[in-house]
Every structure is written in structure tokens, then in C-alpha cells.
GROMACS .gro file of C-alpha atoms in nm:
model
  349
    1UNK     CA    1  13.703   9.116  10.702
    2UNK     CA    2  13.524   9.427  10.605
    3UNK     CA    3  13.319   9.411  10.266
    4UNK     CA    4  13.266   9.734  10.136
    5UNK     CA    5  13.167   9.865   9.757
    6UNK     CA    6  13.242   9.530   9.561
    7UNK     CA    7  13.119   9.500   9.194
    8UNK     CA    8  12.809   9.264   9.186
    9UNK     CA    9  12.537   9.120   8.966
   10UNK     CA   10  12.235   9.288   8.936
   11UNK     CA   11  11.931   9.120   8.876
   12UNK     CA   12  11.684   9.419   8.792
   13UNK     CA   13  11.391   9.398   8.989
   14UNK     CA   14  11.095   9.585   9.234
   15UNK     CA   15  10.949   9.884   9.025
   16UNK     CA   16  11.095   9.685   8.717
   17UNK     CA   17  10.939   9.392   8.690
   18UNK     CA   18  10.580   9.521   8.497
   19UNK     CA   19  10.798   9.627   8.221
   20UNK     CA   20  11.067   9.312   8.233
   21UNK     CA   21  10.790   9.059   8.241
   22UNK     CA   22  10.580   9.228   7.959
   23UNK     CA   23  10.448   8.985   7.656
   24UNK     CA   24  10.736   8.999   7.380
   25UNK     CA   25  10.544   9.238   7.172
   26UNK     CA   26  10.579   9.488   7.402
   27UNK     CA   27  10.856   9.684   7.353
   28UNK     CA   28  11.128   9.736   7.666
   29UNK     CA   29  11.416   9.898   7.511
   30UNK     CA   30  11.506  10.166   7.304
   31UNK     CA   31  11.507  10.073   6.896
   32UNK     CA   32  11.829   9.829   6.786
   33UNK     CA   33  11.919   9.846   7.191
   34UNK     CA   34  11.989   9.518   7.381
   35UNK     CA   35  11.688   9.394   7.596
   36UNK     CA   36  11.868   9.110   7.777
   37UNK     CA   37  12.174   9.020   7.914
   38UNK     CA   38  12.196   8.647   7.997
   39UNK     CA   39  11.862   8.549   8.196
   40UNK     CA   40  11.764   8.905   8.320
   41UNK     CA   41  11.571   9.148   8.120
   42UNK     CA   42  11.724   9.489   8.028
   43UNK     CA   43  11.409   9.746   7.990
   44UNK     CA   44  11.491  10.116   7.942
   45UNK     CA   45  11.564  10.389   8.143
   46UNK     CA   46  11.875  10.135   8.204
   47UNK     CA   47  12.086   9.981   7.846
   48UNK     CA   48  12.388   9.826   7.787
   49UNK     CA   49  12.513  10.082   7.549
   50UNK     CA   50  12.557  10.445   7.446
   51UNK     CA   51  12.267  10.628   7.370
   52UNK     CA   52  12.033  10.323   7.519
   53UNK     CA   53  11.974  10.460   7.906
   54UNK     CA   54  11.811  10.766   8.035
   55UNK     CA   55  12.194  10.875   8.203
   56UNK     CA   56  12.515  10.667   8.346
   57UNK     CA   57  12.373  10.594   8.665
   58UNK     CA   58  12.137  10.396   8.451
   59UNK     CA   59  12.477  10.192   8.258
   60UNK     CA   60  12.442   9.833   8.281
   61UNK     CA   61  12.766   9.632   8.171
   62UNK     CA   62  12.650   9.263   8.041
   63UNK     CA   63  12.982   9.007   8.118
   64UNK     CA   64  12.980   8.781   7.817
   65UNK     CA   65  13.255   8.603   7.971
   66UNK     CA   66  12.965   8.410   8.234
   67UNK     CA   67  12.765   8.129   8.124
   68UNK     CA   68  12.486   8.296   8.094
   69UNK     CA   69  12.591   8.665   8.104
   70UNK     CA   70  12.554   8.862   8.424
   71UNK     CA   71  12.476   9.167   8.419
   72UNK     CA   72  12.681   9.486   8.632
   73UNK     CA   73  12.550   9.870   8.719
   74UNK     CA   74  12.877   9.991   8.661
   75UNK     CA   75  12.829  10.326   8.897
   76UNK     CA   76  12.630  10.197   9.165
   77UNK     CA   77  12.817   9.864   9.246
   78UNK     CA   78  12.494   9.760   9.367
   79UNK     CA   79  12.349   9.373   9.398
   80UNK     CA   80  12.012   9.264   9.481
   81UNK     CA   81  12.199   9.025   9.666
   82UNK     CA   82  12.437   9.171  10.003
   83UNK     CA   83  12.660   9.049  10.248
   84UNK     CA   84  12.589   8.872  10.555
   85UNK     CA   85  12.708   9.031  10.884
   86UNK     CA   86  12.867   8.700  11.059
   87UNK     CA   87  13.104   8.708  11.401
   88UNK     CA   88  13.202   8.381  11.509
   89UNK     CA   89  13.377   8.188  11.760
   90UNK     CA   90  13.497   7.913  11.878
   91UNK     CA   91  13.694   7.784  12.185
   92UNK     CA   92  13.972   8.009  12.138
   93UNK     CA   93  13.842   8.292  12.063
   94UNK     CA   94  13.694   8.508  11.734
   95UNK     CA   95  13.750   8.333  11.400
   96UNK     CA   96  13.537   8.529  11.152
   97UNK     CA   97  13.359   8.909  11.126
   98UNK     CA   98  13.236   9.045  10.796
   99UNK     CA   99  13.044   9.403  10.898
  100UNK     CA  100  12.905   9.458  10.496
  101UNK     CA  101  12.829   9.822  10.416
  102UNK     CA  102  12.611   9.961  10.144
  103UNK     CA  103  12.642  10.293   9.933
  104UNK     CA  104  12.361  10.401   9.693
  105UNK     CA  105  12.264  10.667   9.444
  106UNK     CA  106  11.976  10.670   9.328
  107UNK     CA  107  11.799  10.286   9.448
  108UNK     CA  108  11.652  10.272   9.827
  109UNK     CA  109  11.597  10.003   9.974
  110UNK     CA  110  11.263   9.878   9.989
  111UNK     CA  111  11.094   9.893  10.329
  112UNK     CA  112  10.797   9.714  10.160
  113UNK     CA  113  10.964   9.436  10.084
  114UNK     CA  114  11.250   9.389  10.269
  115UNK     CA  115  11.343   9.338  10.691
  116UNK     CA  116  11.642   9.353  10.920
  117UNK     CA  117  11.709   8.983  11.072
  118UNK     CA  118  11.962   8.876  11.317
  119UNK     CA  119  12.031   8.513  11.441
  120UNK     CA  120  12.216   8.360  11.686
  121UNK     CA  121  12.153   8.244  12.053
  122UNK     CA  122  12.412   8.581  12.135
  123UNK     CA  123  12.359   8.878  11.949
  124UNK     CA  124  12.310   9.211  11.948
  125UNK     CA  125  12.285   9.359  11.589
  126UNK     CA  126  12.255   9.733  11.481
  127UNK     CA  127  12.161   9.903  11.117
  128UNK     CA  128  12.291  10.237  11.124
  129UNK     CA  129  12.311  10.418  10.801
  130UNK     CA  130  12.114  10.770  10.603
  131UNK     CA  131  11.778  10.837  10.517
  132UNK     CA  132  11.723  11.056  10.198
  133UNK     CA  133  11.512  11.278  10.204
  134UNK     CA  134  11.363  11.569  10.008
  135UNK     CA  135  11.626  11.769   9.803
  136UNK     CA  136  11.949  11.648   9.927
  137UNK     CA  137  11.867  11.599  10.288
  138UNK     CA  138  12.014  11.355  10.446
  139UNK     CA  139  11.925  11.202  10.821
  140UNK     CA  140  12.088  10.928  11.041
  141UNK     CA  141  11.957  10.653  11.069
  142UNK     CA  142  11.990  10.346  11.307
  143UNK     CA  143  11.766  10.038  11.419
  144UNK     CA  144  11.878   9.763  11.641
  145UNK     CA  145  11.765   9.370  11.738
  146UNK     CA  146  11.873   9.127  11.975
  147UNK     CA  147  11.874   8.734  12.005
  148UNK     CA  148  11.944   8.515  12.284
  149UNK     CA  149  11.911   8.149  12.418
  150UNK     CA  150  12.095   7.875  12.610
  151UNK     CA  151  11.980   7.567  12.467
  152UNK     CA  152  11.804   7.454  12.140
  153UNK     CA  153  11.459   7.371  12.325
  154UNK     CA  154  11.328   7.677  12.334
  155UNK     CA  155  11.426   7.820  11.970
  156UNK     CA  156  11.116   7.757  11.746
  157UNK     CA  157  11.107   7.697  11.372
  158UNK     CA  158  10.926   7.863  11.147
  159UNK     CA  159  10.908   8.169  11.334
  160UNK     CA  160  11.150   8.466  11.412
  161UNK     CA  161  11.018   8.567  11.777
  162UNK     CA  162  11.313   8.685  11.939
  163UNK     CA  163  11.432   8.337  12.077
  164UNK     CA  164  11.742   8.300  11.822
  165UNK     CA  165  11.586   8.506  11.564
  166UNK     CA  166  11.487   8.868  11.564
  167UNK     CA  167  11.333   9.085  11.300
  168UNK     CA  168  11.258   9.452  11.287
  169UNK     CA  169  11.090   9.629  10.976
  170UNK     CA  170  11.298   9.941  10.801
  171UNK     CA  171  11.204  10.314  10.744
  172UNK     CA  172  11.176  10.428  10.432
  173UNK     CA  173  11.465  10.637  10.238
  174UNK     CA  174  11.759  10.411  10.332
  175UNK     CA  175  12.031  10.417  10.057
  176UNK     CA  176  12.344  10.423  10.270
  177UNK     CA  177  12.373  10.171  10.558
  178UNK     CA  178  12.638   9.972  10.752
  179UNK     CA  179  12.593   9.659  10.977
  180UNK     CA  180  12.726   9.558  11.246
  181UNK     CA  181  12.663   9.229  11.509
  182UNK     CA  182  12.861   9.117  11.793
  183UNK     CA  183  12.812   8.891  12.093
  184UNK     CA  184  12.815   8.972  12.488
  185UNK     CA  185  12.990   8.612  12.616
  186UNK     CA  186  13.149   8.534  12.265
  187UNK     CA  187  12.902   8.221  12.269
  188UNK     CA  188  13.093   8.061  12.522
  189UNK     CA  189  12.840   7.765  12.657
  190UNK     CA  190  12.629   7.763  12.321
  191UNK     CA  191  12.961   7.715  12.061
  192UNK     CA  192  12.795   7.349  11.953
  193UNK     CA  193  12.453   7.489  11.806
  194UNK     CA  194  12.514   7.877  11.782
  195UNK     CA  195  12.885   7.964  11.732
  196UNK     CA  196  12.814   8.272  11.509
  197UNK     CA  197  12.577   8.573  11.510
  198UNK     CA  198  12.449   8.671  11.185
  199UNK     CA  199  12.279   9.056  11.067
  200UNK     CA  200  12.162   9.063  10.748
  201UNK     CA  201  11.844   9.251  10.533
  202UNK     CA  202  11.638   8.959  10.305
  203UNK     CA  203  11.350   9.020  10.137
  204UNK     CA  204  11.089   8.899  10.390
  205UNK     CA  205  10.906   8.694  10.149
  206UNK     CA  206  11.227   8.501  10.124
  207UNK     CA  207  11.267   8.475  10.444
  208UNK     CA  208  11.199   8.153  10.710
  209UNK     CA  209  11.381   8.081  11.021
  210UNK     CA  210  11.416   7.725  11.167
  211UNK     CA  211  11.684   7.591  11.393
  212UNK     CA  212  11.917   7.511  11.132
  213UNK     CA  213  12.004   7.850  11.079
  214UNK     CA  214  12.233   7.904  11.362
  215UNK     CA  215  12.462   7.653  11.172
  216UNK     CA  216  12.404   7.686  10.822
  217UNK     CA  217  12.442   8.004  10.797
  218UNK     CA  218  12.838   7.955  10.832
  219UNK     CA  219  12.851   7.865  10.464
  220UNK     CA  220  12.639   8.143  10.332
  221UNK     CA  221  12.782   8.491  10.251
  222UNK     CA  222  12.492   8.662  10.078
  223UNK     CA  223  12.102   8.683  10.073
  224UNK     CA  224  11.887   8.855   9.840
  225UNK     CA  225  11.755   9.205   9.923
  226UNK     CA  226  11.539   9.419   9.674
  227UNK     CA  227  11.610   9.796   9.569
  228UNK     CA  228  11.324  10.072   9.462
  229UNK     CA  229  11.457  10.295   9.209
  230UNK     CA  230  11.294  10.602   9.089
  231UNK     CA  231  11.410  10.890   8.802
  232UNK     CA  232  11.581  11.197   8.890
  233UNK     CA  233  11.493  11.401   9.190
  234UNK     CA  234  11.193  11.592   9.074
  235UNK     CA  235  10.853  11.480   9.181
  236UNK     CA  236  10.553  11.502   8.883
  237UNK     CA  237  10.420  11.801   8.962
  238UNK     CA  238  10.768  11.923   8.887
  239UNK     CA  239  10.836  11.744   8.537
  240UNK     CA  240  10.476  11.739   8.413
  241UNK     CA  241  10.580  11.966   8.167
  242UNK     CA  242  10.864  11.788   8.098
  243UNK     CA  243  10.714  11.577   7.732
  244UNK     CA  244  10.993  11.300   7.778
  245UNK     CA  245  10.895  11.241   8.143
  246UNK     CA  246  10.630  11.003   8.082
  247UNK     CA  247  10.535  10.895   7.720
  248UNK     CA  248  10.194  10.820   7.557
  249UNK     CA  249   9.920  10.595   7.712
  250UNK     CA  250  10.111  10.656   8.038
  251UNK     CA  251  10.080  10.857   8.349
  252UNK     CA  252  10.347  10.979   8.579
  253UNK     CA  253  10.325  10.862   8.982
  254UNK     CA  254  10.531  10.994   9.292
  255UNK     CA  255  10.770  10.640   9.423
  256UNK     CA  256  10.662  10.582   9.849
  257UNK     CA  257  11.037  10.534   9.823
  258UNK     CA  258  11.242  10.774   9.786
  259UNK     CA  259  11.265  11.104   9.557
  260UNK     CA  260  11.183  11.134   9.189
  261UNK     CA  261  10.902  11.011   8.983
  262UNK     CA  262  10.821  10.701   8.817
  263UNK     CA  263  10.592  10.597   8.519
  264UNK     CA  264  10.304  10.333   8.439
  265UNK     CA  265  10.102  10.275   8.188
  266UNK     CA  266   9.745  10.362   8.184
  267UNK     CA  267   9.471  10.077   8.216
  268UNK     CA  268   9.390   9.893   7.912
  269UNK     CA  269   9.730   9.949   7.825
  270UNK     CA  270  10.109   9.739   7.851
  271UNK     CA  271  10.481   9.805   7.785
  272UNK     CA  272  10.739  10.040   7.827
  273UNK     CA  273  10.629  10.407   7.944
  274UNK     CA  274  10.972  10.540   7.950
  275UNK     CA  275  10.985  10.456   7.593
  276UNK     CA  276  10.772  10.667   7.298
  277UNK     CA  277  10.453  10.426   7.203
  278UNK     CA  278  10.595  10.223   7.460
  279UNK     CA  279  10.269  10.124   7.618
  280UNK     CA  280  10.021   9.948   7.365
  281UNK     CA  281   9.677   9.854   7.385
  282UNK     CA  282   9.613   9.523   7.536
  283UNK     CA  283   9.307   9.323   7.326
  284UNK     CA  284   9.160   9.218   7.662
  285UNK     CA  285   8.925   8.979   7.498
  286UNK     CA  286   9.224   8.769   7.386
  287UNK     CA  287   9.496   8.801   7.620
  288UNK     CA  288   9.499   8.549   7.817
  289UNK     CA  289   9.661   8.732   8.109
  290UNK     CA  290   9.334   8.944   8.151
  291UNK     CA  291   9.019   8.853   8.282
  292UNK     CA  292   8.757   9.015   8.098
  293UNK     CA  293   8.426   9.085   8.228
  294UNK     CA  294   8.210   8.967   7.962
  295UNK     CA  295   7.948   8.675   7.991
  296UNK     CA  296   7.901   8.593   7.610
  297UNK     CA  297   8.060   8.891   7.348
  298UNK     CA  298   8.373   9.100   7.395
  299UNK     CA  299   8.456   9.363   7.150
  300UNK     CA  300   8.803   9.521   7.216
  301UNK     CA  301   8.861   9.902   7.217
  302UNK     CA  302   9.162  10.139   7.235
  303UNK     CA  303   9.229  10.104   7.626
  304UNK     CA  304   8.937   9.955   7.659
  305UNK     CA  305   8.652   9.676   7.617
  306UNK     CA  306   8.254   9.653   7.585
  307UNK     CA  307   8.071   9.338   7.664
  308UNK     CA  308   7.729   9.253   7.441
  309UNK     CA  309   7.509   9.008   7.439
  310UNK     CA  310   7.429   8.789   7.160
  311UNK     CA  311   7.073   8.741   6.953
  312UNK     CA  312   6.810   8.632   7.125
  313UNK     CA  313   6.911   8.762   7.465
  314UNK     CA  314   6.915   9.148   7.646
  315UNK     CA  315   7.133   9.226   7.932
  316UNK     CA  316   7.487   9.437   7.942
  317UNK     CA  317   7.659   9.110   7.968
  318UNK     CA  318   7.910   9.200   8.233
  319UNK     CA  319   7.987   8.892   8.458
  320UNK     CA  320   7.911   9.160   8.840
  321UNK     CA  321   7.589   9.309   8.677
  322UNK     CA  322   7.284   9.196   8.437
  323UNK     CA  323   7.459   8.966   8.223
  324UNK     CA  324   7.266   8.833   7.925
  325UNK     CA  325   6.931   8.678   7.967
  326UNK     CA  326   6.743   8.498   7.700
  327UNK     CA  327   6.413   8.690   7.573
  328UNK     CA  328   6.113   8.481   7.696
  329UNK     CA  329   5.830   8.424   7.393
  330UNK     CA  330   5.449   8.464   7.474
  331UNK     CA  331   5.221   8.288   7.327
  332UNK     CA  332   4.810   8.373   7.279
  333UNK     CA  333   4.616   8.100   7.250
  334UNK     CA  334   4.300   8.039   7.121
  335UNK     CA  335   4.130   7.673   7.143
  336UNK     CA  336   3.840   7.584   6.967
  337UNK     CA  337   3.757   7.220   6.998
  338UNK     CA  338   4.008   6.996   6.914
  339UNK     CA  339   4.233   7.230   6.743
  340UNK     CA  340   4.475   7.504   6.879
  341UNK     CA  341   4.504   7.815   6.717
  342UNK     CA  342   4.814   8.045   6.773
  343UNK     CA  343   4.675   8.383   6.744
  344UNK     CA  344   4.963   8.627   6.840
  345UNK     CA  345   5.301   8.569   6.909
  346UNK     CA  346   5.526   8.841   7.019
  347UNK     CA  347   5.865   8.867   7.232
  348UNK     CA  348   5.885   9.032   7.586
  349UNK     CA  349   6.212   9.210   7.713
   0.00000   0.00000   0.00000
């Protein structure tokens, strides 16, 4: 079985999320645009409709008919999620291969986040694909891992050391890859505890290897993987003259993925940059996603905040420098028998 360019979910994520997981008040989408589509967030440059993403390659298609929705890139037949490389055996010979093979156009995969893994006590697994580079360049690309063992003793859990697990780290660029695993004695001696090797790329936070895989893996086909994605193919220098490249309150950055540019807001400030006063100032002294610097007062400004202290105290009241300190009184007294006379009375800063 070969998998190649199949139609799956997207779940929009990596360079996404700031803008997907902004506070409702922050705008994602365009005006009288879709935001969501079932459980996953739909922030512009990508839109369900006409007129609601920066081009096609950013289409999304929301299926209705799922409970909830999914949502499709209808271009890029891309899935956060991709197929397992398996090849299995058991006394009589082969019984399963899948060798999965990825096309992109304008997402990488993520070398920050993601690994190549194989398993099995006899495998040898290659990634060969392209790396894109600047302009359309294009170079080959291939990394390979191995796994062996002969008995269950030795293959730890919890840890992917080479002993029935194997992990490698990927360059960066890759948007068009193929994988491929196969055995050397077609697990003949090992077919009770390790009758398949698997190949796969996981996001490595996802990730954790115990014994178990070697067997449970049979019944899974896909794992999840996460994309960068980036706009066009000029960097900022090029488009900084370009007024719809990155909108107010915002500032344009160069992806370490890939070609293009991408956009963020500036401090102080959350939203949408893609979007015109997509980014909006954030009342630090209230939100209670930010943790403000102030010791007593805060007083909120455009982008910005100022600490203060109150009455009776001097200081800048910021929490990593003076703070506020309470004035000290003095006191000149003057006694004359049994009575006390105060004769001055002044505050010291």
C-alpha cells in the first residue's frame, strides 16, 4: 500500500497559534468572514470563503457534514497528522508496507519541533525528500536511522537510544519527502514482540517510546507532525514597502523555516497583524494573561504601562528595581520636665 496526496484535516497550528488562541476581542479574521470551523480556529491569511484569505493556497474548506466540522486546505492536501511507514511480517512472509509520501507548497516542516523515529527490533529507515531553498532552489535531501535487538531485555522505556528505537533530528526547508523502512531478516526470530518496523516524523514533544511500541503500533496509521508556514517568497527587506505586508502595531520578521516573511505584533500589543487594526493594545494592568511589573499602581498606556507609587511612599514601583517605600517621619523633640514638646515635624525622602 502506497499512501500518497490524500485529502486530510488540518488542524492549523505552529506560527498560528498567537493569533488562534488570542482573547475573543481580538480580531482573527477578515470583517463578516468565518473564524472557526468546528473546534479549530480559522485566523486570516487562511478563510473559508471568497475574498476571506490572502490567495488559494490559503483556501480552507470547513465539512459541515462531521460532528464537529473538520476543516480541509483544499490545494495543499496537507494534515498535521501523516502516515506511518509500517512493513510487517509474519511466519510466511510480508503482510503489510505503507511507504507515506508528502508534497508541500508553501508549509515546511518544522525542524524545531518535529523528529524522524523508527521502531522495531529490525529496521533500517530512510527520509529522502527536497530542501527549499532561496528562490526556487531546490536540494535533495535524505537522512537515515536504524534499530535492532533480539530480545525484549535490552529495549528500554522511556527512551529512544537506538535499542528498538532510533531518532534523528531534520534540516530545515523540507516540504517534499518520502519514507521508506524495511527489515534485513524480515524479523524472523523476533515475530512475537517486533513483527513490524515502523518510520514515521511526530512532533517530539509528543513523542515517548516504551516497549509497547513494537506492538501497538500495528493499529495506528497516523501521528501528529507540525508544519511552519510563511507568506509568499519575498523576505522583509523585500516587501517593506509593500503597506499590506504587515499592518499597524505590527512588525514584519524573516520565518528560520523556509522562504517568505511572517508578521507579529509589536509588544504591548495582541491580535491579528495580517489584518488592518488587527493588533490592539493589551491593558496590561488588567489582563490577566500579563504579568505586570508594578508593586502598588499600574496605569495603562498605548503599548505600554507605567508603575507609581501611591501617597505616602517614593520609589518607581517596579517589582526588579526600587519599588515603593513608605516616607519615614522625623520628629524634633524638645522635653522640658514632665512635658514633651513636638517642635518640628517634617518628612524625609
Amino acid at each position: 500500500m502506497r499512501v500518497r496526496g490524500m485529502a486530510l484535516q488540518l488542524t492549523i497550528i505552529g506560527m498560528l497559534v498567537a493569533a488562534a488562541t488570542a482573547a475573543p476581542e481580538f480580531p482573527i479574521a477578515k470583517p463578516g468572514c468565518r473564524d472557526r470551523c468546528g473546534n479549530v480556529s480559522i485566523p486570516y491569511p487562511f478563510g473559508t470563503d471568497s475574498g476571506c484569505y490572502y490567495d488559494a493556497g490559503f483556501l480552507i474548506t470547513c465539512n459541515d457534514s462531521f460532528n464537529p466540522p473538520k476543516a480541509f486546505l483544499t490545494t495543499r492536501k496537507l494534515h498535521i497528522e501523516q502516515y506511518i511507514a509500517k512493513d510487517c511480517y509474519n511466519a510466511f512472509g510480508r503482510t503489510r508496507r505503507i511507504t507515506p509520501r508528502l508534497k508541500l507548497a508553501k508549509f515546511i516542516i518544522s525542524d524545531a519541533d518535529n523528529i524522524f523515529v523508527s521502531i522495531g527490533c529490525d529496521t533500517v529507515a530512510s527520509l529522502s525528500g527536497y530542501l527549499k531553498e532561496a528562490g526556487s532552489n531546490e536540494t535533495q535531501y535524505k537522512v537515515g536511522c536504524m534499530s535492532s535487538c533480539n530480545t525484549l531485555k535490552y529495549v528500554p522505556n522511556d527512551t529512544c537510544s537506538g535499542i528498538g528505537c532510533c531518532q534523528t533530528s531534520l534540516a530545515k526547508g523540507v516540504d517534499d519527502f518520502s519514507i521508506t523502512v524495511t527489515s534485513q531478516t524480515d524479523h524472523s526470530g523476533i515475530l512475537d514482540f517486533s513483527p513490524c518496523s515502523y518510520a514515521f516524523i511526530i512532533e517530539e514533544k509528543k513523542f515517548n517510546f516504551s516497549q509497547s511500541s513494537l506492538l501497538d503500533l500495528q493499529k495506528v496509521t497516523k501521528l501528529p507532525m507540525v508544519v511552519d508556514w510563511s507568506i509568499g517568497n519575498n523576505s522583509c527587506a523585500e516587501v517593506k514597502t509593500n503597506t499590506s505586508a504587515c499592518q499597524g502595531n505590527s512588525t514584519c520578521y524573516d520565518p528560520d523555516n523556509g522562504n517568505g516573511y511572517l508578521c507579529r505584533c509589536l509588544d504591548g500589543y495582541r491580535g491579528n497583524p495580517y489584518l488592518p487594526n488587527g493588533c490592539l493594545d493589551i491593558d496590561e494592568c488588567t489582563d490577566a494573561t500579563v504579568n505586570h511589573n508594578c508593586t502598588h499602581i499600574c496605569t495603562n498606556s498605548p503599548g505600554d504601562y507605567t508603575c507609581s507609587c501611591p501617597k505616602g511612599y517614593h520609589g518607581d514601583g517596579r517589582k526588579n528595581s526600587e519599588g515603593c517605600n513608605r516616607r519615614q517621619s522625623l520628629v524634633i523633640q524638645i522635653v522640658v520636665g514632665k512635658f514633651v514638646y513636638h517642635l518640628l515635624h517634617f518628612q524625609s525622602w
